[in-house]
XYZ file of C-alpha atoms in Angstrom:
637
model
C 0.000 0.000 0.000
C 1.177 3.508 -0.736
C 1.754 4.999 2.682
C -0.088 8.234 3.370
C 2.523 10.601 2.871
C 3.456 16.267 10.356
C 1.132 30.747 26.056
C 2.633 31.796 28.552
C 4.880 29.917 30.928
C 5.906 30.718 34.456
C 9.282 29.366 35.502
C 9.321 28.925 39.274
C 12.405 29.068 41.451
C 10.673 27.011 44.109
C 10.686 23.225 43.980
C 7.238 23.271 42.367
C 6.588 24.085 38.740
C 3.285 24.327 36.900
C 1.882 26.082 33.886
C -0.863 27.659 35.986
C 0.027 29.362 39.240
C -2.649 27.744 41.334
C -2.478 26.455 44.877
C -3.395 22.885 44.024
C -1.197 22.081 41.036
C -1.592 19.166 38.666
C 2.151 18.866 38.049
C 5.216 19.949 39.983
C 8.892 19.515 39.220
C 11.944 19.614 41.419
C 14.395 21.259 41.139
C 12.615 24.191 39.553
C 15.747 25.212 37.664
C 17.121 21.834 36.523
C 20.679 21.467 35.255
C 22.415 18.805 33.203
C 23.220 15.938 35.572
C 20.363 16.696 37.999
C 17.957 14.074 39.266
C 14.564 15.507 38.337
C 11.456 14.526 40.279
C 7.992 15.090 38.803
C 4.781 14.791 40.818
C 1.277 14.361 39.407
C -1.743 15.168 41.569
C -4.859 13.380 40.217
C -7.113 15.242 42.675
C -6.053 18.696 41.497
C -8.446 20.833 39.542
C -7.918 20.155 35.843
C -6.314 16.712 36.270
C -7.753 14.174 33.830
C -6.167 10.914 35.046
C -8.191 10.839 38.253
C -8.894 7.116 38.461
C -5.824 5.748 36.646
C -4.383 2.436 37.845
C -1.003 3.155 36.237
C 0.583 6.385 35.000
C 3.774 6.950 33.028
C 5.675 10.204 32.770
C 6.789 11.186 29.275
C 9.502 13.831 29.305
C 10.710 15.042 25.922
C 14.141 16.663 26.050
C 14.376 19.197 23.226
C 18.033 19.441 22.227
C 20.128 22.279 20.860
C 21.536 20.669 17.704
C 19.961 17.234 17.438
C 16.661 15.384 17.495
C 14.715 15.335 20.796
C 14.979 12.406 23.190
C 11.920 10.930 24.902
C 12.357 9.712 28.473
C 9.626 7.263 29.560
C 9.384 6.649 33.291
C 6.708 4.670 35.192
C 5.277 6.690 38.070
C 4.767 5.235 41.548
C 1.747 5.939 43.730
C 2.661 7.708 46.971
C -0.285 8.518 49.209
C -2.515 10.782 47.102
C -0.026 11.624 44.348
C 2.045 9.930 41.656
C 5.794 10.507 41.477
C 8.663 9.660 39.118
C 12.316 10.628 38.819
C 14.834 10.619 36.003
C 18.356 11.898 35.520
C 18.958 14.561 32.890
C 22.198 13.354 31.303
C 22.135 14.607 27.710
C 24.414 17.628 27.395
C 22.425 19.024 24.482
C 19.091 19.223 26.383
C 17.654 22.725 26.514
C 13.881 22.400 27.122
C 11.838 19.641 28.759
C 8.231 18.985 27.711
C 6.086 16.981 30.125
C 2.879 15.000 29.861
C 1.304 12.041 31.653
C -0.031 8.891 30.012
C -2.261 6.045 31.186
C -3.138 3.414 28.549
C -4.907 5.357 25.773
C -5.541 8.412 27.948
C -3.257 11.338 28.547
C -3.037 14.518 30.560
C -1.248 17.180 28.555
C -2.825 20.159 30.310
C -5.536 20.420 27.652
C -2.995 20.376 24.799
C -0.737 22.847 26.600
C 2.037 20.534 27.763
C 4.050 21.574 30.773
C 7.541 22.742 29.900
C 10.633 23.915 31.725
C 13.975 25.381 30.678
C 17.328 23.733 31.359
C 19.767 25.882 33.330
C 23.525 26.218 33.655
C 25.625 26.213 36.793
C 25.498 30.031 36.754
C 21.728 29.904 37.354
C 20.880 31.181 33.875
C 19.040 29.210 31.183
C 21.529 27.520 28.889
C 22.249 29.009 25.489
C 19.438 27.885 23.198
C 16.918 27.163 26.002
C 14.719 30.224 25.410
C 15.163 29.636 21.663
C 13.835 26.073 21.937
C 10.827 27.325 23.872
C 10.233 30.042 21.277
C 10.348 27.507 18.444
C 7.919 25.215 20.253
C 5.443 28.002 21.008
C 5.646 29.240 17.447
C 5.085 25.786 15.943
C 2.534 24.629 18.512
C 3.581 20.987 18.591
C 6.200 18.327 18.242
C 4.503 15.062 17.280
C 2.031 14.311 20.102
C 3.385 16.986 22.434
C 1.068 19.890 21.760
C 0.731 23.468 22.867
C -1.466 26.263 21.678
C 0.462 28.517 19.356
C 1.444 31.776 21.019
C 3.367 34.079 18.712
C 3.585 36.898 21.266
C 5.112 34.557 23.858
C 7.460 33.121 21.222
C 8.732 36.617 20.435
C 9.243 37.254 24.156
C 11.321 34.070 24.430
C 13.420 35.115 21.429
C 14.026 38.490 23.059
C 15.199 36.761 26.255
C 17.551 34.537 24.258
C 19.040 37.516 22.435
C 19.462 39.423 25.698
C 21.288 36.528 27.383
C 23.203 35.370 24.315
C 23.590 38.181 21.747
C 25.834 35.940 19.635
C 23.099 33.357 19.021
C 22.285 34.237 15.424
C 19.663 31.467 15.267
C 17.481 33.594 17.553
C 17.691 36.501 15.127
C 16.664 34.416 12.107
C 13.792 32.849 14.069
C 12.564 36.324 14.957
C 12.706 37.306 11.281
C 10.681 34.228 10.379
C 8.054 35.095 12.994
C 7.928 38.711 11.834
C 7.525 37.761 8.181
C 4.798 35.225 8.936
C 3.028 37.718 11.169
C 3.218 40.656 8.767
C 4.735 39.960 5.307
C 4.845 43.648 4.405
C 7.509 45.803 2.741
C 8.008 47.516 6.094
C 8.812 44.169 7.755
C 11.215 43.248 4.969
C 12.924 46.623 5.278
C 13.520 46.073 8.994
C 14.872 42.577 8.382
C 17.044 43.899 5.578
C 18.654 46.410 7.920
C 19.396 43.795 10.605
C 20.541 41.329 7.950
C 23.221 43.686 6.695
C 24.655 44.045 10.199
C 24.527 40.326 10.942
C 26.178 39.443 7.647
C 28.960 41.945 8.253
C 29.709 40.410 11.660
C 29.484 36.800 10.455
C 30.706 36.939 6.861
C 33.677 34.679 7.570
C 31.494 31.884 8.966
C 30.159 29.824 6.041
C 27.551 28.051 8.156
C 25.962 31.361 9.128
C 26.297 32.914 5.670
C 24.723 29.816 4.090
C 21.555 30.563 6.077
C 21.717 34.315 5.530
C 21.707 33.849 1.744
C 18.122 32.634 2.068
C 17.254 35.852 3.892
C 18.905 38.018 1.256
C 16.580 36.380 -1.268
C 13.539 36.698 1.008
C 14.123 40.444 1.295
C 14.419 41.027 -2.456
C 18.224 40.946 -2.634
C 18.712 37.987 -4.955
C 21.515 39.657 -6.878
C 23.397 40.285 -3.630
C 22.865 36.669 -2.595
C 24.164 35.424 -5.964
C 27.208 37.672 -5.666
C 28.061 36.378 -2.174
C 27.423 32.779 -3.192
C 29.594 33.024 -6.299
C 32.521 34.513 -4.394
C 32.235 31.933 -1.603
C 32.179 28.992 -4.024
C 35.192 30.350 -5.902
C 37.092 30.715 -2.639
C 36.030 27.369 -1.150
C 34.520 24.960 -3.713
C 34.098 22.255 -1.064
C 32.644 24.504 1.617
C 29.183 24.787 3.171
C 27.949 27.380 0.698
C 29.104 25.338 -2.287
C 27.417 22.277 -0.780
C 24.183 24.192 -0.220
C 24.233 25.537 -3.789
C 24.703 22.052 -5.234
C 21.889 20.737 -3.060
C 19.564 23.473 -4.316
C 20.503 22.560 -7.886
C 19.379 18.977 -7.280
C 15.941 19.915 -5.966
C 15.425 22.525 -8.686
C 15.937 19.897 -11.415
C 12.616 18.683 -12.845
C 13.855 15.664 -14.794
C 13.945 12.617 -12.430
C 16.841 10.880 -14.238
C 18.972 14.034 -14.167
C 18.096 14.463 -10.501
C 19.538 11.003 -9.808
C 22.777 11.934 -11.590
C 23.058 15.225 -9.739
C 22.586 13.602 -6.342
C 25.144 10.887 -7.129
C 27.704 13.525 -8.134
C 26.845 15.541 -5.034
C 27.537 12.564 -2.752
C 30.836 11.945 -4.540
C 31.922 15.581 -4.168
C 30.504 16.131 -0.678
C 30.827 12.822 1.220
C 28.297 12.390 4.005
C 28.250 10.142 7.042
C 25.942 8.908 9.776
C 22.311 9.972 9.712
C 23.003 12.513 6.975
C 24.270 9.776 4.632
C 21.241 7.607 5.432
C 18.909 10.485 4.604
C 20.611 11.182 1.269
C 20.583 7.509 0.306
C 16.860 7.329 1.037
C 16.357 10.375 -1.134
C 18.400 8.759 -3.905
C 16.170 5.683 -3.742
C 13.066 7.892 -4.107
C 14.625 9.743 -7.043
C 15.442 6.412 -8.736
C 11.817 5.311 -8.317
C 10.576 8.579 -9.812
C 12.942 7.957 -12.732
C 11.622 4.352 -12.954
C 15.120 3.025 -12.236
C 13.819 0.290 -9.956
C 16.801 -2.069 -10.160
C 19.131 0.769 -9.258
C 16.929 1.676 -6.291
C 17.158 -1.941 -5.140
C 20.958 -1.997 -5.450
C 21.227 1.186 -3.363
C 19.096 -0.390 -0.658
C 21.225 -3.536 -0.749
C 24.343 -1.421 -0.202
C 22.944 0.263 2.911
C 24.012 -1.245 6.260
C 20.448 -1.096 7.606
C 17.843 -0.779 4.817
C 14.317 -0.016 5.987
C 11.486 -2.364 5.079
C 9.193 0.439 3.991
C 11.739 1.566 1.411
C 11.126 -1.708 -0.421
C 7.459 -0.783 -0.345
C 8.249 2.436 -2.228
C 9.917 0.369 -4.959
C 7.288 -2.374 -5.183
C 4.074 -0.371 -4.923
C 4.165 1.676 -8.166
C 5.001 -1.436 -10.202
C 2.336 -3.591 -8.564
C -0.247 -0.828 -8.809
C 0.421 -0.595 -12.575
C 0.699 -4.385 -12.974
C 4.261 -4.213 -14.310
C 7.239 -6.494 -13.541
C 5.043 -8.275 -11.022
C 7.341 -11.166 -10.144
C 10.227 -8.809 -9.392
C 8.020 -6.324 -7.539
C 6.491 -9.065 -5.385
C 10.002 -10.264 -4.476
C 10.921 -6.725 -3.390
C 7.769 -6.458 -1.315
C 8.646 -9.769 0.348
C 12.099 -8.383 1.260
C 10.367 -5.505 3.012
C 7.962 -7.853 4.783
C 10.863 -9.928 6.121
C 12.711 -6.835 7.356
C 9.635 -5.460 9.099
C 8.967 -8.776 10.812
C 12.337 -8.401 12.518
C 12.767 -4.642 13.082
C 16.090 -3.265 14.238
C 15.475 -1.825 17.685
C 18.329 0.649 17.200
C 16.358 2.284 14.391
C 13.657 3.499 16.808
C 13.582 7.318 16.590
C 14.841 8.904 19.791
C 11.595 10.847 20.206
C 9.243 7.840 19.845
C 7.687 6.141 22.843
C 7.822 2.352 22.959
C 4.106 2.277 22.235
C 4.457 4.625 19.266
C 7.322 2.553 17.901
C 5.352 -0.700 18.212
C 2.311 0.844 16.541
C 4.446 2.312 13.760
C 6.045 -1.056 13.047
C 2.683 -2.816 13.004
C 1.226 -0.236 10.624
C 4.251 -0.412 8.327
C 4.088 -4.193 8.211
C 0.382 -3.929 7.448
C 1.018 -1.493 4.590
C 3.701 -3.602 2.913
C 1.723 -6.827 3.405
C -1.065 -5.104 1.487
C 1.403 -4.289 -1.306
C 2.660 -7.875 -1.285
C -0.891 -9.259 -1.297
C -1.956 -7.071 -4.224
C 1.017 -8.341 -6.224
C 0.117 -11.963 -5.427
C -3.519 -11.289 -6.338
C -2.535 -9.835 -9.715
C -0.315 -12.870 -10.321
C -3.364 -15.087 -9.866
C -2.209 -16.376 -6.469
C -5.408 -15.357 -4.685
C -5.173 -17.920 -1.874
C -1.745 -16.635 -0.827
C -2.975 -13.059 -1.230
C -5.889 -13.731 1.106
C -3.584 -14.748 3.946
C -1.428 -11.620 3.503
C -4.491 -9.368 3.253
C -5.944 -10.832 6.447
C -2.742 -10.054 8.341
C -2.609 -6.537 6.875
C -6.233 -5.986 7.921
C -5.512 -7.196 11.467
C -2.343 -5.125 11.862
C -4.007 -1.911 10.690
C -7.086 -2.750 12.810
C -9.415 -2.237 9.873
C -8.462 1.430 9.817
C -7.393 1.642 6.152
C -10.356 1.659 3.780
C -8.295 0.660 0.723
C -6.831 -2.391 2.480
C -10.309 -3.339 3.662
C -11.650 -3.081 0.122
C -8.916 -5.286 -1.325
C -9.401 -7.951 1.376
C -13.117 -8.107 0.551
C -12.377 -8.357 -3.172
C -10.034 -11.260 -2.448
C -12.651 -13.003 -0.304
C -15.189 -12.706 -3.130
C -12.644 -14.024 -5.642
C -11.970 -17.026 -3.377
C -15.673 -17.687 -2.748
C -15.534 -16.660 0.938
C -18.829 -14.777 0.749
C -19.764 -14.939 4.443
C -16.340 -13.581 5.433
C -16.651 -10.823 2.834
C -20.043 -9.803 4.222
C -18.787 -9.761 7.818
C -15.784 -7.574 6.999
C -17.914 -5.227 4.891
C -20.513 -4.741 7.620
C -17.794 -4.124 10.215
C -15.903 -1.630 8.037
C -19.046 0.292 7.139
C -19.988 0.490 10.823
C -16.511 1.855 11.580
C -16.680 4.393 8.739
C -13.756 2.717 6.931
C -15.359 1.609 3.678
C -15.317 2.650 0.010
C -17.986 2.763 -2.660
C -16.271 -0.113 -4.462
C -16.430 -2.166 -1.274
C -20.214 -1.677 -1.251
C -20.293 -3.276 -4.711
C -18.350 -6.288 -3.415
C -20.651 -6.419 -0.389
C -23.702 -6.675 -2.609
C -22.060 -9.290 -4.841
C -21.156 -11.428 -1.802
C -24.634 -10.946 -0.320
C -26.343 -12.164 -3.504
C -24.019 -15.168 -3.740
C -24.605 -16.108 -0.104
C -28.366 -15.368 0.076
C -29.413 -16.173 -3.478
C -30.849 -12.674 -4.059
C -30.401 -9.074 -2.960
C -33.520 -9.154 -0.766
C -32.682 -7.493 2.548
C -29.384 -6.054 1.317
C -30.472 -2.425 1.397
C -31.730 -2.827 4.957
C -28.441 -4.403 6.084
C -26.435 -1.663 4.351
C -28.512 1.135 5.843
C -28.275 -0.384 9.327
C -24.472 -0.384 9.116
C -24.377 3.135 7.680
C -26.719 4.502 10.351
C -24.645 2.878 13.076
C -21.502 4.512 11.627
C -23.250 7.860 11.488
C -24.406 7.614 15.105
C -20.924 6.636 16.296
C -19.294 9.455 14.342
C -21.815 11.902 15.764
C -20.996 10.819 19.327
C -17.289 11.208 18.615
C -17.733 14.667 17.090
C -19.820 15.899 20.008
C -17.230 14.595 22.461
C -14.344 16.249 20.591
C -16.030 19.533 19.637
C -13.945 22.646 20.168
C -16.535 25.344 20.972
C -14.257 28.369 20.666
C -14.948 31.753 19.037
C -13.781 32.000 15.433
C -11.368 34.846 14.749
C -12.943 37.331 12.372
C -11.337 38.032 9.003
C -12.016 40.169 5.957
C -10.208 38.653 2.969
C -10.028 39.258 -0.748
C -11.448 36.536 -2.950
C -10.323 35.200 -6.286
C -13.172 37.222 -7.815
C -11.781 40.446 -6.306
C -14.569 40.779 -3.728
C -13.971 40.736 0.022
C -15.575 38.272 2.405
C -15.941 39.112 6.092
C -16.564 36.176 8.390
C -18.654 38.161 10.862
C -21.048 39.063 8.025
C -21.944 35.378 7.677
C -24.106 35.330 10.776
C -26.553 32.472 11.247
C -24.673 30.391 8.656
C -22.546 27.273 8.970
C -19.113 28.125 7.554
C -16.441 25.677 6.417
C -12.943 27.232 6.346
C -10.302 25.133 4.568
C -6.654 26.270 4.633
C -4.742 24.936 1.594
C -1.910 25.626 -0.868
C -1.298 24.696 -4.507
C 1.990 22.888 -3.701
C 0.493 20.755 -0.901
C -0.092 17.141 -1.996
C -2.721 16.251 0.640
C -4.504 19.559 -0.115
C -4.641 18.719 -3.810
C -5.991 15.258 -2.975
C -8.729 16.644 -0.723
C -9.983 19.541 -2.865
C -12.044 17.428 -5.310
C -14.027 16.171 -2.304
C -14.397 19.689 -0.932
C -15.861 20.536 -4.346
C -18.386 17.700 -3.964
C -19.401 18.941 -0.523
C -19.717 22.468 -1.906
C -21.971 21.236 -4.726
C -24.106 19.352 -2.217
C -24.842 22.526 -0.241
C -24.449 25.305 -2.816
C -28.198 25.903 -2.962
C -28.474 26.083 0.825
C -28.130 29.719 1.855
C -27.298 28.620 5.404
C -24.010 26.939 4.358
C -20.830 28.668 3.152
C -17.652 26.919 2.028
C -14.471 29.040 1.939
C -11.101 27.771 0.692
C -8.376 30.006 2.155
C -5.204 29.835 0.080
C -2.175 30.159 2.325
C 1.570 29.534 2.677
C 2.258 29.985 -1.036
C 5.844 30.752 -2.016
C 4.659 33.448 -4.412
C 3.211 36.781 -3.310
C 1.046 39.540 -4.756
C -0.055 39.333 -8.389
C 2.134 36.281 -9.010
C 0.329 34.374 -6.267
C -3.089 35.433 -7.524
C -2.238 34.288 -11.068
C -0.949 30.947 -9.779
C -4.077 30.257 -7.741
C -6.421 31.392 -10.507
C -4.760 29.044 -12.992
C -4.869 26.148 -10.514
C -8.559 26.673 -9.736
C -9.549 27.040 -13.396
C -7.556 23.983 -14.511
C -9.270 21.857 -11.869
C -12.698 23.387 -12.534
C -13.273 24.229 -8.869
C -16.212 26.517 -8.224
C -16.090 26.933 -4.443
C -15.131 30.431 -3.196
C -11.367 30.962 -2.821
C -9.942 33.643 -0.516
C -6.347 34.800 -0.114
C -5.260 34.285 3.476
C -3.377 37.091 5.223
C -1.743 35.147 8.042
C -4.966 33.960 9.650
C -3.470 30.506 9.243
C -1.219 31.464 12.167
C -3.987 33.139 14.166
C -6.091 29.981 13.862
C -3.157 27.946 15.195
C -2.790 25.799 12.079
C 0.158 23.409 12.307
C -0.137 21.779 8.892
C -2.356 21.858 5.840
C -4.965 20.986 4.802
C -6.759 22.016 7.981
C -10.521 22.524 8.041
C -12.578 24.393 10.616
C -16.367 24.157 10.749
C -17.968 27.200 12.372
C -21.503 27.109 13.752
C -24.332 29.597 13.252
C -23.263 31.542 16.345
C -19.687 32.110 15.170
C -18.044 29.357 17.241
C -15.542 26.859 15.869
C -16.981 23.463 16.684
C -14.941 21.041 14.576
C -11.398 20.836 13.237
C -9.739 18.266 10.994
C -6.102 18.105 9.915
C -4.750 16.289 6.865
C -6.459 14.014 4.373
C -7.230 10.376 5.150
C -9.526 9.555 2.245
C -12.248 11.142 0.148
C -15.281 9.203 1.326
C -14.291 9.514 4.976
C -13.728 13.255 4.585
C -17.084 13.773 2.882
C -18.986 11.661 5.415
C -17.470 13.539 8.333
C -17.795 17.015 6.838
C -21.401 16.583 5.729
C -22.350 15.194 9.141
C -20.685 18.176 10.850
C -22.552 20.615 8.609
C -25.888 18.856 9.136
C -25.358 18.808 12.907
C -24.685 22.562 12.963
C -27.722 23.267 10.780
C -29.969 21.534 13.311
C -31.428 23.551 16.177
C -30.937 20.508 18.409
C -27.174 21.012 18.383
C -27.380 24.364 20.154
C -28.891 22.762 23.233
C -25.316 21.487 23.850
C -24.038 25.058 24.266
C -22.270 25.663 27.541
C-alpha cells in the first residue's frame, strides 16, 4: 500500500513548577531550575483541579528533552503511587538538552494540560538558562507541537522568548533568524522586509567569515528582495572554497530545482561523490536517492542502493514495489521486493527506533508499516493469480491496521469474493461500514457477496442502511465529544473574484474554512471532495464553504495568477480567498486544515490532513448537518 505521505509559561524558582500558578497544582517539578546531571522529580496530583487521570491504575511520565543541535529524546518513566499523588524521577544526562516537555499517560488516555504541555527550561551552573533554552521554547510556542506533544500557538510569547535569548546570548544568530521568520509570517509587508534587511546587513557583516551562518543568511537576502546580492556572495564563496558549506548548499539546491527525475539522480550521485556524508546525513541522502530512482523508474538501481545500505528499511522496499504492482508491471520482481520488506519489518532493528518515539508509538508504527507492505505484497500476489496466498497476507494486513485503512479493507473483501468466501466478505464489509472505513467499491463487493450467499439481494439495502446509520451515530458521538466550541477569529479577505468576504457578516450560517496551498499534496488530494461537498450545499443559503489559500511561495499578483490558474484547470467553483496570516492566528500546524464554524460564530470542529475522500465527505457533511440543526445548540455551555 502507498503509505499516506506532520502561552505563557511561568518558571518557578521554588521546587514546584506548573503552567498555571494555582495552589493545588496538577504537576510539579523539582528542582525548579534543573541542570544537566540533575535528578529531576515530577509529581502528578490526580485530585487537582484540571487533572484528567483521576482514576488511573497506572501512570507513566513522558519527558521530551528538546536538544540544541539534534533530534529530541523521549524519556519514559513509570510513576509510583505515593499517598494521594504519583511521582517519578529521572536523571537529565544529555548535554544538548535545553527544554523539557512533560505529559502524563495512562493506557490510551493522557493529561497534557488540555494540549498545553508543561515545559521547563534547562539551566547552567550560573543559574541562567543555557544558550538555546529560550530559543527552543520560542520555536515550540511558534510551531505549537512536536509530534504528540502539543501546545497552543502563542506568537507573542514566542517573540518574548526570542528576546530573552538575544538578551542573554547576543551571539546566538539562530534567535535573530527565528525572529525574522516570525515577523515575516506575522506581517509579510515591505516595512517588515525593510527592517529585516537592515538587521541582515549588520549580521552578515559580523558573520561573513562563517560559512555556516552565511549559508543561512543567503536565504534571507533572497527573502528580502536581494537575490543579486545573494548570488554575488554565493559566487565569491564557491570560488574561494569549492568544497565549503555554501558550495554544498548551492549544489543541493541545484538537485531539488531539477525537474527531470533521471537528471536528478545523476546530480545527487555527483553531489555525494563531491561532498561525502556520514551517519544519519548519509542515510537520509541515500533514502532520497532511492526515491529519485523510483521517480525515474530506475527500480533495479533503487534496489541496489538499498542492498548497499548497512540497515535498509522495510518500507523503502514498499516504495519500490508499490508503483510497479499498482500498474501491474514487472510483477514477479516487484512481489520479491515487497517480500524483502515484509521480512525486514517482521524483525525490526530496535536501534532504528527514533529517539523521540515512545515504545508504544514505535510498536504501533512497526505494526502499521508491516500492514502497509503486506497489502502491497498481497496485491502483487492477487494480480499474479495467487489469490489464496494473497488472502492470507491481506488478512494479516487488515488485522495489523485494525481495519483502519479503507483501501486495504476493500482489497481484502475483493479477495474473499474471488476465493468464494462470501460470508467472510459480508462480515468484513458490515464491520468496516460500521466503523466508517469503507469505500464505494467495497459496497459493490458487499452486494455481490450478499447475492451469492443469500441467493438474491432481498434485505441487502436494509443491512447496508443499518451499518451506515450505526456509523453515522458513532461518528456523531465522537464529534460531540471532541467539539472545540471556541470563538472564530474574524477576518475580511479578498477573494479570487476580487470581492472581500468578512466572516462576521456570515451570521446564522454554517461556515467551512479550509486552509490549503497549490503545492500541498494532501490539499490537492482533498480539494475534489471539498468541491463535492460544496456542490451538495451550494443551494443552501445557510451553508458557506471558503477555501483560504495560504503559505504559497509566491506573493502579490504572481500568487493570484498561480491560484487562478490552478482553480480554473481543476474546474473548482467553491469560493477561494487569499489568506493574510490567519493561518497562524487559527493555530494551524499543517495543511490541509478545516474548521467548521456554527451559526453563532463558534468553531466546533477541526480536521487536519487528508485520510480519504469518502471519509472526509462523510465527516464534513455530518458536521454541517449537525450545525444546521437547532438541536445542536442545546449542547451550548
